[in-house]
Tab-separated table of C-alpha atoms in Angstrom:
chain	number	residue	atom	x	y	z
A	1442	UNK	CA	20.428	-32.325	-43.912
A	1443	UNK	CA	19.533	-29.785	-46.208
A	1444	UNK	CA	21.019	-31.670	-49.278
A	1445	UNK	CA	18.551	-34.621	-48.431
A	1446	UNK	CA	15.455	-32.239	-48.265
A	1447	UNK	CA	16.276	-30.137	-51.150
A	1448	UNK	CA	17.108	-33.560	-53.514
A	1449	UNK	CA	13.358	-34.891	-52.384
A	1450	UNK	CA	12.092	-31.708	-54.723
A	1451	UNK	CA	15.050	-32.797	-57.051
A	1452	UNK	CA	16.987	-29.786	-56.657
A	1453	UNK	CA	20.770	-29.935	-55.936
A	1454	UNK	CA	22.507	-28.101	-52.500
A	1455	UNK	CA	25.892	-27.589	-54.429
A	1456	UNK	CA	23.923	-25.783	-57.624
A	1457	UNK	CA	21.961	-23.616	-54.834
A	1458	UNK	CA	22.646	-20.680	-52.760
A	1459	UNK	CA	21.003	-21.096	-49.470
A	1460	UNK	CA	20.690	-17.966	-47.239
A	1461	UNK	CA	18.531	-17.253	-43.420
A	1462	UNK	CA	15.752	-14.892	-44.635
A	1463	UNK	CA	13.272	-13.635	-42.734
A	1464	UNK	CA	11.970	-12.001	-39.545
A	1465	UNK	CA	9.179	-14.887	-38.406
A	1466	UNK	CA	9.997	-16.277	-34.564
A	1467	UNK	CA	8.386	-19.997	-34.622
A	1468	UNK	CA	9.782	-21.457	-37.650
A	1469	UNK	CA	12.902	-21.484	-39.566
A	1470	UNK	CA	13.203	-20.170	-43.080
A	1471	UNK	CA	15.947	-19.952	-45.683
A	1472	UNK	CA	16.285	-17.992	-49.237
A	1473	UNK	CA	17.268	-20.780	-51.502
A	1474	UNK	CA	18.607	-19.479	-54.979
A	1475	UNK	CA	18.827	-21.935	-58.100
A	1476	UNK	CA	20.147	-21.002	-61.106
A	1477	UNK	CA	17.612	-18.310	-62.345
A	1478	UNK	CA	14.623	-19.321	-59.797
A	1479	UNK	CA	13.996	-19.102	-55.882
A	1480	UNK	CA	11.877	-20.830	-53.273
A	1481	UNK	CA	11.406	-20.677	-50.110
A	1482	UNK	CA	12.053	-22.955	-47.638
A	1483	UNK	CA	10.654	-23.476	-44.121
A	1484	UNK	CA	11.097	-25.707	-41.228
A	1485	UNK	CA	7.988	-25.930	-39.549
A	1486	UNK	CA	8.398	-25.698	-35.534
A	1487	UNK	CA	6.623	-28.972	-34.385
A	1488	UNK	CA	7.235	-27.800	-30.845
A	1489	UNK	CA	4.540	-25.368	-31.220
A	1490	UNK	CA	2.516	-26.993	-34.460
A	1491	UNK	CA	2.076	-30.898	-32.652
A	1492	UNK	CA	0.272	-32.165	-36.440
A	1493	UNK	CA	2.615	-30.238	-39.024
A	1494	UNK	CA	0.338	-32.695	-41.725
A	1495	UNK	CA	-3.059	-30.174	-41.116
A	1496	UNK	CA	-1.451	-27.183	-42.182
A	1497	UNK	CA	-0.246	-28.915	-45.470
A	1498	UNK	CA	-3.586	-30.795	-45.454
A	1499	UNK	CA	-5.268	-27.193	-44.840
A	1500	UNK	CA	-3.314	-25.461	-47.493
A	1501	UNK	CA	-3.905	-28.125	-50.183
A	1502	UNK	CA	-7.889	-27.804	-49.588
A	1503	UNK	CA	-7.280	-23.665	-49.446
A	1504	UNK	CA	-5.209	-24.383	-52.466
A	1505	UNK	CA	-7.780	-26.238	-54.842
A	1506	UNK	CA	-10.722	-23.942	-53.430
A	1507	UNK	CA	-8.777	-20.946	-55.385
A	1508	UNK	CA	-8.110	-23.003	-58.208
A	1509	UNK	CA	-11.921	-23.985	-58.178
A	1510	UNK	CA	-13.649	-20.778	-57.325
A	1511	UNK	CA	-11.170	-18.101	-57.659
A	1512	UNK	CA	-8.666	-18.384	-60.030
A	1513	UNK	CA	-7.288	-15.239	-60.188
A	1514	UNK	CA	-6.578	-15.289	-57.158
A	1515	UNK	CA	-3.163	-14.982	-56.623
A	1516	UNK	CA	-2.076	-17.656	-53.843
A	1517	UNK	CA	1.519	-19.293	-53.632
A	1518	UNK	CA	1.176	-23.275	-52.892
A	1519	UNK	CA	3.643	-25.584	-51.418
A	1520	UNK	CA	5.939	-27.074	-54.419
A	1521	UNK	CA	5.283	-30.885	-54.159
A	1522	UNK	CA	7.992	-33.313	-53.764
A	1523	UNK	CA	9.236	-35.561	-56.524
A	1524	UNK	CA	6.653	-38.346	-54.868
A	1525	UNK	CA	3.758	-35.343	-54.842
A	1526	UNK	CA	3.846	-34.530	-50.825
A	1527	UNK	CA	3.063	-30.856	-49.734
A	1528	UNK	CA	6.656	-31.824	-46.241
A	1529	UNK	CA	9.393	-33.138	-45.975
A	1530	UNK	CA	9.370	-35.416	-43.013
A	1531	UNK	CA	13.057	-36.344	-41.734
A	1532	UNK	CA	14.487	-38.839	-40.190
A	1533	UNK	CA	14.562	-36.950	-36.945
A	1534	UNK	CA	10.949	-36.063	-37.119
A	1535	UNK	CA	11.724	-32.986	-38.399
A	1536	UNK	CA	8.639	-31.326	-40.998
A	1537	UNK	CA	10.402	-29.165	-43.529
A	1538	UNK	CA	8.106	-27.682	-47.137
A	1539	UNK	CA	9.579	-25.529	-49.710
A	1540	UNK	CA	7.680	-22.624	-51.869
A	1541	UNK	CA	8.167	-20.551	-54.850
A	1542	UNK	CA	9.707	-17.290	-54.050
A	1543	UNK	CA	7.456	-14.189	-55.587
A	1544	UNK	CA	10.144	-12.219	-56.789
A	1545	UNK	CA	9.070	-8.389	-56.840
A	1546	UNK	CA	7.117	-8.647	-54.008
A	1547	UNK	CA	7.807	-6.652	-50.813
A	1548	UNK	CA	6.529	-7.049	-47.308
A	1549	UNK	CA	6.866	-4.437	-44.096
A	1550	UNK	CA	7.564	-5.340	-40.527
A	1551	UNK	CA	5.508	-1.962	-39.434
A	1552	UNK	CA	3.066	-0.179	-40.530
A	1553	UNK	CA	4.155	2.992	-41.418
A	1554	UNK	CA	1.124	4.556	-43.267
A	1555	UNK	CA	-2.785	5.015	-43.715
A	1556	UNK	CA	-2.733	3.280	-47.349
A	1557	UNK	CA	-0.627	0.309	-46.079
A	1558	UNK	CA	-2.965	-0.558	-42.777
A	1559	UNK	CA	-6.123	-0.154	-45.373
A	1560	UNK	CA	-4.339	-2.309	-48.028
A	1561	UNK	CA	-3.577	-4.847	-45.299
A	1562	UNK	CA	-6.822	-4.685	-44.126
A	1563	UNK	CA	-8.241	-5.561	-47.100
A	1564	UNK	CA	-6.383	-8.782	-47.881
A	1565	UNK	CA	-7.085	-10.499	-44.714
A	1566	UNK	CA	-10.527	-9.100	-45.759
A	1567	UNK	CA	-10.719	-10.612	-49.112
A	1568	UNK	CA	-8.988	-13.217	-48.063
A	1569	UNK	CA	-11.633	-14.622	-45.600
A	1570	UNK	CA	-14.464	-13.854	-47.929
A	1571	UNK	CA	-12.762	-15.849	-50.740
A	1572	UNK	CA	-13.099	-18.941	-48.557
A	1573	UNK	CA	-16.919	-18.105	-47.356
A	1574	UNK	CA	-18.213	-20.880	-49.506
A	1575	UNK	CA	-15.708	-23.400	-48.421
A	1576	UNK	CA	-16.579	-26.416	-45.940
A	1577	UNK	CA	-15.415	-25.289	-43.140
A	1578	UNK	CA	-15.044	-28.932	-42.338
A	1579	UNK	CA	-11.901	-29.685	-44.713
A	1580	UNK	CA	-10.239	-26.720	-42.572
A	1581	UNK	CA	-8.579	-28.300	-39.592
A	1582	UNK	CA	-7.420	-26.571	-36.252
A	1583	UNK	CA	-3.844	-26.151	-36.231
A	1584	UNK	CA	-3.207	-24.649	-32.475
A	1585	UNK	CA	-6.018	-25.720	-30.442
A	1586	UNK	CA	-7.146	-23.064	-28.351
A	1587	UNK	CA	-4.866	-20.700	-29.718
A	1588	UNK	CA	-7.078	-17.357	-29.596
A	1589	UNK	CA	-9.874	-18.982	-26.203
A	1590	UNK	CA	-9.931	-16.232	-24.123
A	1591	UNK	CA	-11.629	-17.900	-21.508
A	1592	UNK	CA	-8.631	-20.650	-21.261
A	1593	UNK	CA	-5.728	-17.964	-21.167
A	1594	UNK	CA	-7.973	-16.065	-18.276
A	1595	UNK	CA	-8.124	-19.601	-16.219
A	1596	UNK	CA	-4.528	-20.134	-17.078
A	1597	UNK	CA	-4.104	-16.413	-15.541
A	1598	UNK	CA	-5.519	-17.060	-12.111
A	1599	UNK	CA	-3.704	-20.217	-11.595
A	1600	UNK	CA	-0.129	-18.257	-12.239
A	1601	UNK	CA	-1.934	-15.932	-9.853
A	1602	UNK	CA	-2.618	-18.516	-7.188
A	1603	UNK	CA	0.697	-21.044	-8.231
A	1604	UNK	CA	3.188	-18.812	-9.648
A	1605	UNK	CA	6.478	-16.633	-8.622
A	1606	UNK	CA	5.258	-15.273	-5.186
A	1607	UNK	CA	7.495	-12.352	-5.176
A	1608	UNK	CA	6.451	-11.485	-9.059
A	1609	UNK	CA	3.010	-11.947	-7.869
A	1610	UNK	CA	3.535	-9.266	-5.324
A	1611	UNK	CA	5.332	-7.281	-8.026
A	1612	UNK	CA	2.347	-7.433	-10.300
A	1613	UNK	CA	-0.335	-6.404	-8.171
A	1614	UNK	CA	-1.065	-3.205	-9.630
A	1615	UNK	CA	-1.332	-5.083	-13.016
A	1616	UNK	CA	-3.371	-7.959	-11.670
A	1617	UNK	CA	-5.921	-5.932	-10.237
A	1618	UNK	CA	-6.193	-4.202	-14.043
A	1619	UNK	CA	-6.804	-7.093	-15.610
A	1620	UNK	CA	-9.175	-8.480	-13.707
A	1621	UNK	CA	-11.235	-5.068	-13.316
A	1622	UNK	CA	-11.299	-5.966	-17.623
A	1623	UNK	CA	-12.738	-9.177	-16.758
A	1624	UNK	CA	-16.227	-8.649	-18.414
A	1625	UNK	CA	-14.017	-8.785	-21.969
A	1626	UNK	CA	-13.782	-12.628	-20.793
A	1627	UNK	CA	-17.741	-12.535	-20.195
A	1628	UNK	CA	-18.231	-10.711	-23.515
A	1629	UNK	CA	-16.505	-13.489	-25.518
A	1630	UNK	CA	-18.410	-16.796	-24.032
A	1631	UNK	CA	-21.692	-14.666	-24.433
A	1632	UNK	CA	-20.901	-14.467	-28.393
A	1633	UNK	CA	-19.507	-17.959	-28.779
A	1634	UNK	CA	-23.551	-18.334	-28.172
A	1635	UNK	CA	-24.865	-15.516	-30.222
A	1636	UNK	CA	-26.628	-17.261	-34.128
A	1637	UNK	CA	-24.770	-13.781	-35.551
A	1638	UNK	CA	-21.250	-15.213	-34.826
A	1639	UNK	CA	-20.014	-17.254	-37.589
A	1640	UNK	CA	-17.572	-19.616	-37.336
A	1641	UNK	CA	-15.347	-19.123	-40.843
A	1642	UNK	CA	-12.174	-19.636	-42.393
A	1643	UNK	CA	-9.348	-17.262	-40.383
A	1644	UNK	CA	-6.184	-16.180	-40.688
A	1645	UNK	CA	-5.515	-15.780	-36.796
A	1646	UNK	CA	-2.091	-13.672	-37.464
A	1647	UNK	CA	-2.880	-10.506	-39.113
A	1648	UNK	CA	0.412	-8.880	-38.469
A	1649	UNK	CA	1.668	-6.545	-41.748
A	1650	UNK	CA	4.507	-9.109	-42.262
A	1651	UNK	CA	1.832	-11.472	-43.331
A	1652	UNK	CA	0.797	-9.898	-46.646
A	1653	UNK	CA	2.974	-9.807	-49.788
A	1654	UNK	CA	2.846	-5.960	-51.677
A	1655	UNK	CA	4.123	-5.146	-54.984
A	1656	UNK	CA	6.629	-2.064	-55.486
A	1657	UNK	CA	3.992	0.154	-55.426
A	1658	UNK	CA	2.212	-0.862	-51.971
A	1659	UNK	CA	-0.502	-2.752	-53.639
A	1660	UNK	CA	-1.442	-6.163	-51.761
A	1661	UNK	CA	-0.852	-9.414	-53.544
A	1662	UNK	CA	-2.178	-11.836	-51.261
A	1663	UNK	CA	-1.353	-13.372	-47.332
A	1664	UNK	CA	1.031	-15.525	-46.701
A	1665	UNK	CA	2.049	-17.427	-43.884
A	1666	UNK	CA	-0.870	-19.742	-43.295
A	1667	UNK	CA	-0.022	-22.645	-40.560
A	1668	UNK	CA	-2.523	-20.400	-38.151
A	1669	UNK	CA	-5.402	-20.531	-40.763
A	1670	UNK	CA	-8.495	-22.495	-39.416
A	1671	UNK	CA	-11.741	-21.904	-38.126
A	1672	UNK	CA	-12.405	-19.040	-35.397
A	1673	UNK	CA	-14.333	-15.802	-35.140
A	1674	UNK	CA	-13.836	-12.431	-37.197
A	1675	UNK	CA	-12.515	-10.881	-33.802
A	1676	UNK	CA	-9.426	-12.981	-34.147
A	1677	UNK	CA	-8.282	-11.603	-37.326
A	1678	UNK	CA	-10.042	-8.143	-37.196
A	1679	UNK	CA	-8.711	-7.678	-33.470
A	1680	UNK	CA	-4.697	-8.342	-34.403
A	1681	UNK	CA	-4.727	-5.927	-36.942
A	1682	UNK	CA	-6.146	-3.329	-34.420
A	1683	UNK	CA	-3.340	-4.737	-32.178
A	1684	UNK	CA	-0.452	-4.460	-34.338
A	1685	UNK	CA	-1.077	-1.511	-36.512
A	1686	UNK	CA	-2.884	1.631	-34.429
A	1687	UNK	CA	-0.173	2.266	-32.188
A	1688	UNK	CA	3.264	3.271	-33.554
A	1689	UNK	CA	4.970	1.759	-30.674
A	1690	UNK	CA	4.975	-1.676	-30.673
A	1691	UNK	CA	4.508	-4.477	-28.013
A	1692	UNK	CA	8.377	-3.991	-26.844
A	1693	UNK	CA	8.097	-0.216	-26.306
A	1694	UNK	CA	8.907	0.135	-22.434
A	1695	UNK	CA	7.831	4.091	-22.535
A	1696	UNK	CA	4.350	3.361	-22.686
A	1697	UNK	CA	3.921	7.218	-23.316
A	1698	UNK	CA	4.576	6.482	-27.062
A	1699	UNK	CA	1.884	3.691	-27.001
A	1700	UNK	CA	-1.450	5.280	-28.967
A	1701	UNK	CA	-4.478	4.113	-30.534
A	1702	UNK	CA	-4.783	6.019	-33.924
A	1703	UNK	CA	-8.340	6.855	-35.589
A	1704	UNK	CA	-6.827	7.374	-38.865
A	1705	UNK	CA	-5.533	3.748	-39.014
A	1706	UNK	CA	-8.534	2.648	-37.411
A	1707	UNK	CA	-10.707	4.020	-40.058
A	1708	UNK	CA	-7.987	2.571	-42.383
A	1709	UNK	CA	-8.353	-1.049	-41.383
A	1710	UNK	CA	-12.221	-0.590	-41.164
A	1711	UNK	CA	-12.037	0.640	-44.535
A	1712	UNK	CA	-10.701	-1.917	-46.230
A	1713	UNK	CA	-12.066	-4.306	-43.806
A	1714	UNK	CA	-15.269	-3.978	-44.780
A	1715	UNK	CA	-14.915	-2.862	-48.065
A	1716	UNK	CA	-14.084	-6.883	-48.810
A	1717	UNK	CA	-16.544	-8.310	-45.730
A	1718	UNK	CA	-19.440	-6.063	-45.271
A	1719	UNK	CA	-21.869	-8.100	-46.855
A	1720	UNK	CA	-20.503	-10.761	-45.070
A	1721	UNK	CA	-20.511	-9.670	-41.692
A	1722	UNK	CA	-23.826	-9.899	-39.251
A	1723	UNK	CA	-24.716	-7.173	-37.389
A	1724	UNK	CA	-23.581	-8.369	-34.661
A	1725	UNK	CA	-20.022	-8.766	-35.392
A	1726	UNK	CA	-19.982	-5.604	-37.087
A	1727	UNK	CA	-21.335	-4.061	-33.585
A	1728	UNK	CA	-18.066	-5.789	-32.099
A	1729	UNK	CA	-15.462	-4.369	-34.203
A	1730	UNK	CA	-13.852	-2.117	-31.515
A	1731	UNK	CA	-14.325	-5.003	-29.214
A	1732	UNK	CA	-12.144	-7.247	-31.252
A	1733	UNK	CA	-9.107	-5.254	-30.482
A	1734	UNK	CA	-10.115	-5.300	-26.770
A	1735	UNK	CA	-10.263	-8.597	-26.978
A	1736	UNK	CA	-6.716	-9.808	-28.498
A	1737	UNK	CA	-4.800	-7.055	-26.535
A	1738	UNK	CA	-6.495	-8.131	-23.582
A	1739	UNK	CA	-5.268	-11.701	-24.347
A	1740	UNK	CA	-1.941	-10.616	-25.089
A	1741	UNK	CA	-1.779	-8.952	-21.814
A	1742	UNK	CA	-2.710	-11.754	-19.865
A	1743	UNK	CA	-0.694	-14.073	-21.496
A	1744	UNK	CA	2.298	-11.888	-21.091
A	1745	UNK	CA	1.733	-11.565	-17.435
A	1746	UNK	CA	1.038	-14.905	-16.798
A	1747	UNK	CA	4.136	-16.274	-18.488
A	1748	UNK	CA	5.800	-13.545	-16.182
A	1749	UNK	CA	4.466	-14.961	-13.085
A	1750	UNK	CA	5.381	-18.647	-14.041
A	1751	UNK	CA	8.856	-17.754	-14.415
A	1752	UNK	CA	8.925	-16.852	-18.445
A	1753	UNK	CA	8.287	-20.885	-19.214
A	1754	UNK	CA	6.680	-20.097	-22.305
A	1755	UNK	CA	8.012	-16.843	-24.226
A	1756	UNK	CA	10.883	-16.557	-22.586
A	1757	UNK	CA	12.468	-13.437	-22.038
A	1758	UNK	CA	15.051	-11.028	-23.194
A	1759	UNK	CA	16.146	-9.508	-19.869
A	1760	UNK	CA	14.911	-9.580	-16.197
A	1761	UNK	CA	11.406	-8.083	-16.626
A	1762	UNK	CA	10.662	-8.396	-20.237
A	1763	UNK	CA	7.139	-10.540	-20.450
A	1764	UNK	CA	6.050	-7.959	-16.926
A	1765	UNK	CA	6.890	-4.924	-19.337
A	1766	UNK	CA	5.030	-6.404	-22.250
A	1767	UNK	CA	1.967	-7.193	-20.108
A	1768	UNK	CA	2.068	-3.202	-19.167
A	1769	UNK	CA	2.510	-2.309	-22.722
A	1770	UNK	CA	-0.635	-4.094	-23.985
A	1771	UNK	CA	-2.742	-3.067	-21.180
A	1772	UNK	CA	-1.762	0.511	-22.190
A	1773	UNK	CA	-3.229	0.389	-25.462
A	1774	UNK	CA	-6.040	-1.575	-24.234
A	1775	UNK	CA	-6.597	1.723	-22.218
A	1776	UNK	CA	-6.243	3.839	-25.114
A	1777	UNK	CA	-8.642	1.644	-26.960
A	1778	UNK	CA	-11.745	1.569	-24.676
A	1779	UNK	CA	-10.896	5.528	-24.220
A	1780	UNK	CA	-11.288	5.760	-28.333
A	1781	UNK	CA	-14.241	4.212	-28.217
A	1782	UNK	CA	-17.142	6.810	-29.186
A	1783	UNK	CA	-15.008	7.839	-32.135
A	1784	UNK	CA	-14.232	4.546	-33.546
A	1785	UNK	CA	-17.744	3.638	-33.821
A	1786	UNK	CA	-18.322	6.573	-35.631
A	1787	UNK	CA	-15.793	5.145	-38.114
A	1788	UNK	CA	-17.853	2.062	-38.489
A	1789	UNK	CA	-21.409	3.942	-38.338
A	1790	UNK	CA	-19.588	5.654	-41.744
A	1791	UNK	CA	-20.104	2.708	-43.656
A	1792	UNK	CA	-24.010	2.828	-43.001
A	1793	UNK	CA	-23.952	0.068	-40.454
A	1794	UNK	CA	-25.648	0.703	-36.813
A	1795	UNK	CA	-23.631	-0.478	-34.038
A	1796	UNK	CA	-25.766	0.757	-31.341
C-alpha cells in the first residue's frame, strides 16, 4: 500500500525509511526518511472527515492566499503528486497526502510555561488575521457542526431521555450541573445574531501540539489544518483557554489538580490580541472569558452524553472514562466562571472595555 502512494509522488518505499510519528488521535501519520530529505505523511480519517477533497481544496486556497498576500509567511503545503493532486485516493477509498518535514522544528504536547501559551497564542492569532482579507467563501466546512453548541446540548437531552438508564441515574448530580449552565447555550444563539460577531477563517483546534516552534520556543506557524473553516473567534480563543490554563489535563481523575491560571490567561490574551486586537469587535472582545466557558462546556456535555449512550462515539479507556472526563471539564468550567472578575481585568489591560 504504501509503495503505491509513495511512487504517485515518485519516491521509492525500498530507498525510504518509514516510521509511526506522532501523538494526533483521528488520523494516521508516518515519518518518512529519503535519502537526505523528510516528509510527512498522513492518512486522513474519512470516518470522521466524510469530503477529505475540502481540506485539500481549503489548504490549496489558504496556500495561494500566503503566497499572494503574505509571503513570508512561513506555511508548509501539501507536496503535489507527480499528476499535481494535493491526496492520494486508493483503491479502497482510502485519502492519504504527504508534506515536507520542517526539520528543526519542535512542538509540545503541554504547555509547560507563560512564554509558550503567549507564543501559541499568538500564532493562532496571526494566523487568523493573515486570512482576514480572504473570501471566506473559497473556505469550505470540513466537520459540519463541529463546535454548534446548541446541537451538542439537544444531542444531550436526548441521551438524557434515550440513553443508559442506570448511567443516567449515575449522572444525576452531573446532569443537573450542566443544565443549571444552560444560559452558556442561550449566550451562544444570542451572538450567532449579534452584527459584532464575525464569521472568519478558524483554526477550530488550538491545542499546543498544533503549532511548530524553533529550538528556542519561538512559533513558526500552525499546522494541522483539516479543522480550518469558517466559525467564530470563541472557537479558537476558547480551546486554548481549555487546553492550556489548567496543568491537569482533560484525563486527570483528581479534579483537585484541575485550575484555571491567570498568568496563562493573561498569556494567551497577550498574544491573542497582540495579533487580533484591531481585528476584534467589541463585542467579541467582551466575550473572551466566555469563550472558554463555552468549549469546556461543550466538552463536558459531549463527554457525558457519549457516557450515557454507552461510549458510541469516543469510546473509552476503562469502565467510567467519558463520566470522569465530563466531571473533569465541568471542574474547570467552575474554576473559570469563579476567575472571572480577574480575567477581565487581564483584558481591560489592553485598553479595551468589556463591561
Amino acid at each position: 500500500m504504501q509503495a503505491t502512494i509513495l511512487a504517485a509522488y515518485g519516491l521509492v518505499e525500498d530507498e525510504c525509511d518509514i516510521q509511526p510519528f506522532g501523538s494526533g488521535l483521528i488520523n494516521t501519520t508516518w515519518k518518512v526518511t529519503c535519502e537526505d530529505r523528510s516528509y510527512i505523511l498522513q492518512r486522513i480519517n474519512h470516518q470522521v472527515f466524510k469530503k477529505p477533497a475540502l481540506i485539500a481544496q481549503n489548504i490549496q486556497n489558504i496556500g495561494r492566499h500566503f503566497s499572494l498576500h503574505h509571503p513570508d509567511y512561513f506555511f508548509v503545503e501539501p507536496v503535489q503528486t507527480l499528476d499535481n493532486k494535493g491526496l492520494v485516493i486508493t483503491e479502497n477509498g482510502e485519502y492519504f497526502r504527504l508534506q515536507p518535514f520542517v526539520s528543526d522544528s519542535v512542538s509540545y504536547d503541554v504547555v509547560m510555561s507563560e512564554d509558550l501559551a503567549f507564543e501559541a497564542a499568538r500564532q493562532f492569532g496571526k494566523f487568523t488575521r493573515l486570512l482576514s482579507e480572504i473570501d471566506i467563501n473559497t473556505i469550505q466546512v470540513t466537520l459540519p457542526d463541529f463546535h454548534n453548541l446548541t446541537l451538542r446540548y439537544e444531542q444531550f437531552e436526548q441521551a438524557v431521555k434515550n440513553g443508559n438508564p442506570e448511567r443516567i441515574k449515575e449522572s444525576t448530580a452531573l446532569i443537573q450541573a450542566i443544565r443549571r449552565y444552560q444560559f452558556i447555550t442561550a449566550t451562544f444563539e444570542t451572538l450567532k445574531q449579534h452584527p459584532g460577531f464575525k464569521t472568519r477563517v478558524m483554526h477550530h483546534d488550538t491545542k499546543i501540539n498544533n503549532v511548530l516552534f524553533d529550538k528556542g520556543s519561538n512559533g513558526l506557524c500552525v499546522i494541522d489544518l483539516d479543522t480550518v473553516m469558517p466559525g467564530y473567534f470563541i472557537s479558537d480563543f476558547g480551546d486554548m483557554m481549555r487546553t492550556y490554563l489548567s496543568p491537569a489535563n482533560e484525563e486527570e481523575a483528581d479534579f483537585s489538580k484541575i485550575e484555571a491560571r491567570e498568568t496563562y490567561f493573561k498569556a494567551i490574551v497577550d498574544g491573542y490580541l497582540g495579533e487580533l486586537k484591531e481585528e476584534l469587535s467589541h463585542e467579541e472582545i467582551r466575550h473572551m472569558i466566555y469563550a472558554g466557558q463555552f468549549m469546556v462546556y461543550m466538552q463536558c456535555i459531549r463527554f457525558l452524553t457519549d457516557y450515557l449512550n454507552n461510549d458510541a462515539y469516543y469510546g473509552a479507556k476503562y469502565e467510567k472514562h467519558n463520566l470522569v472526563r465530563a466531571g473533569n471539564q465541568l471542574t474547570l468550567l467552575d474554576r473559570i466562571t469563579e476567575k472571572e472578575a480577574e480575567f477581565f481585568q487581564a483584558v481591560a489591560m489592553h485598553g479595551s472595555s468589556v463591561a
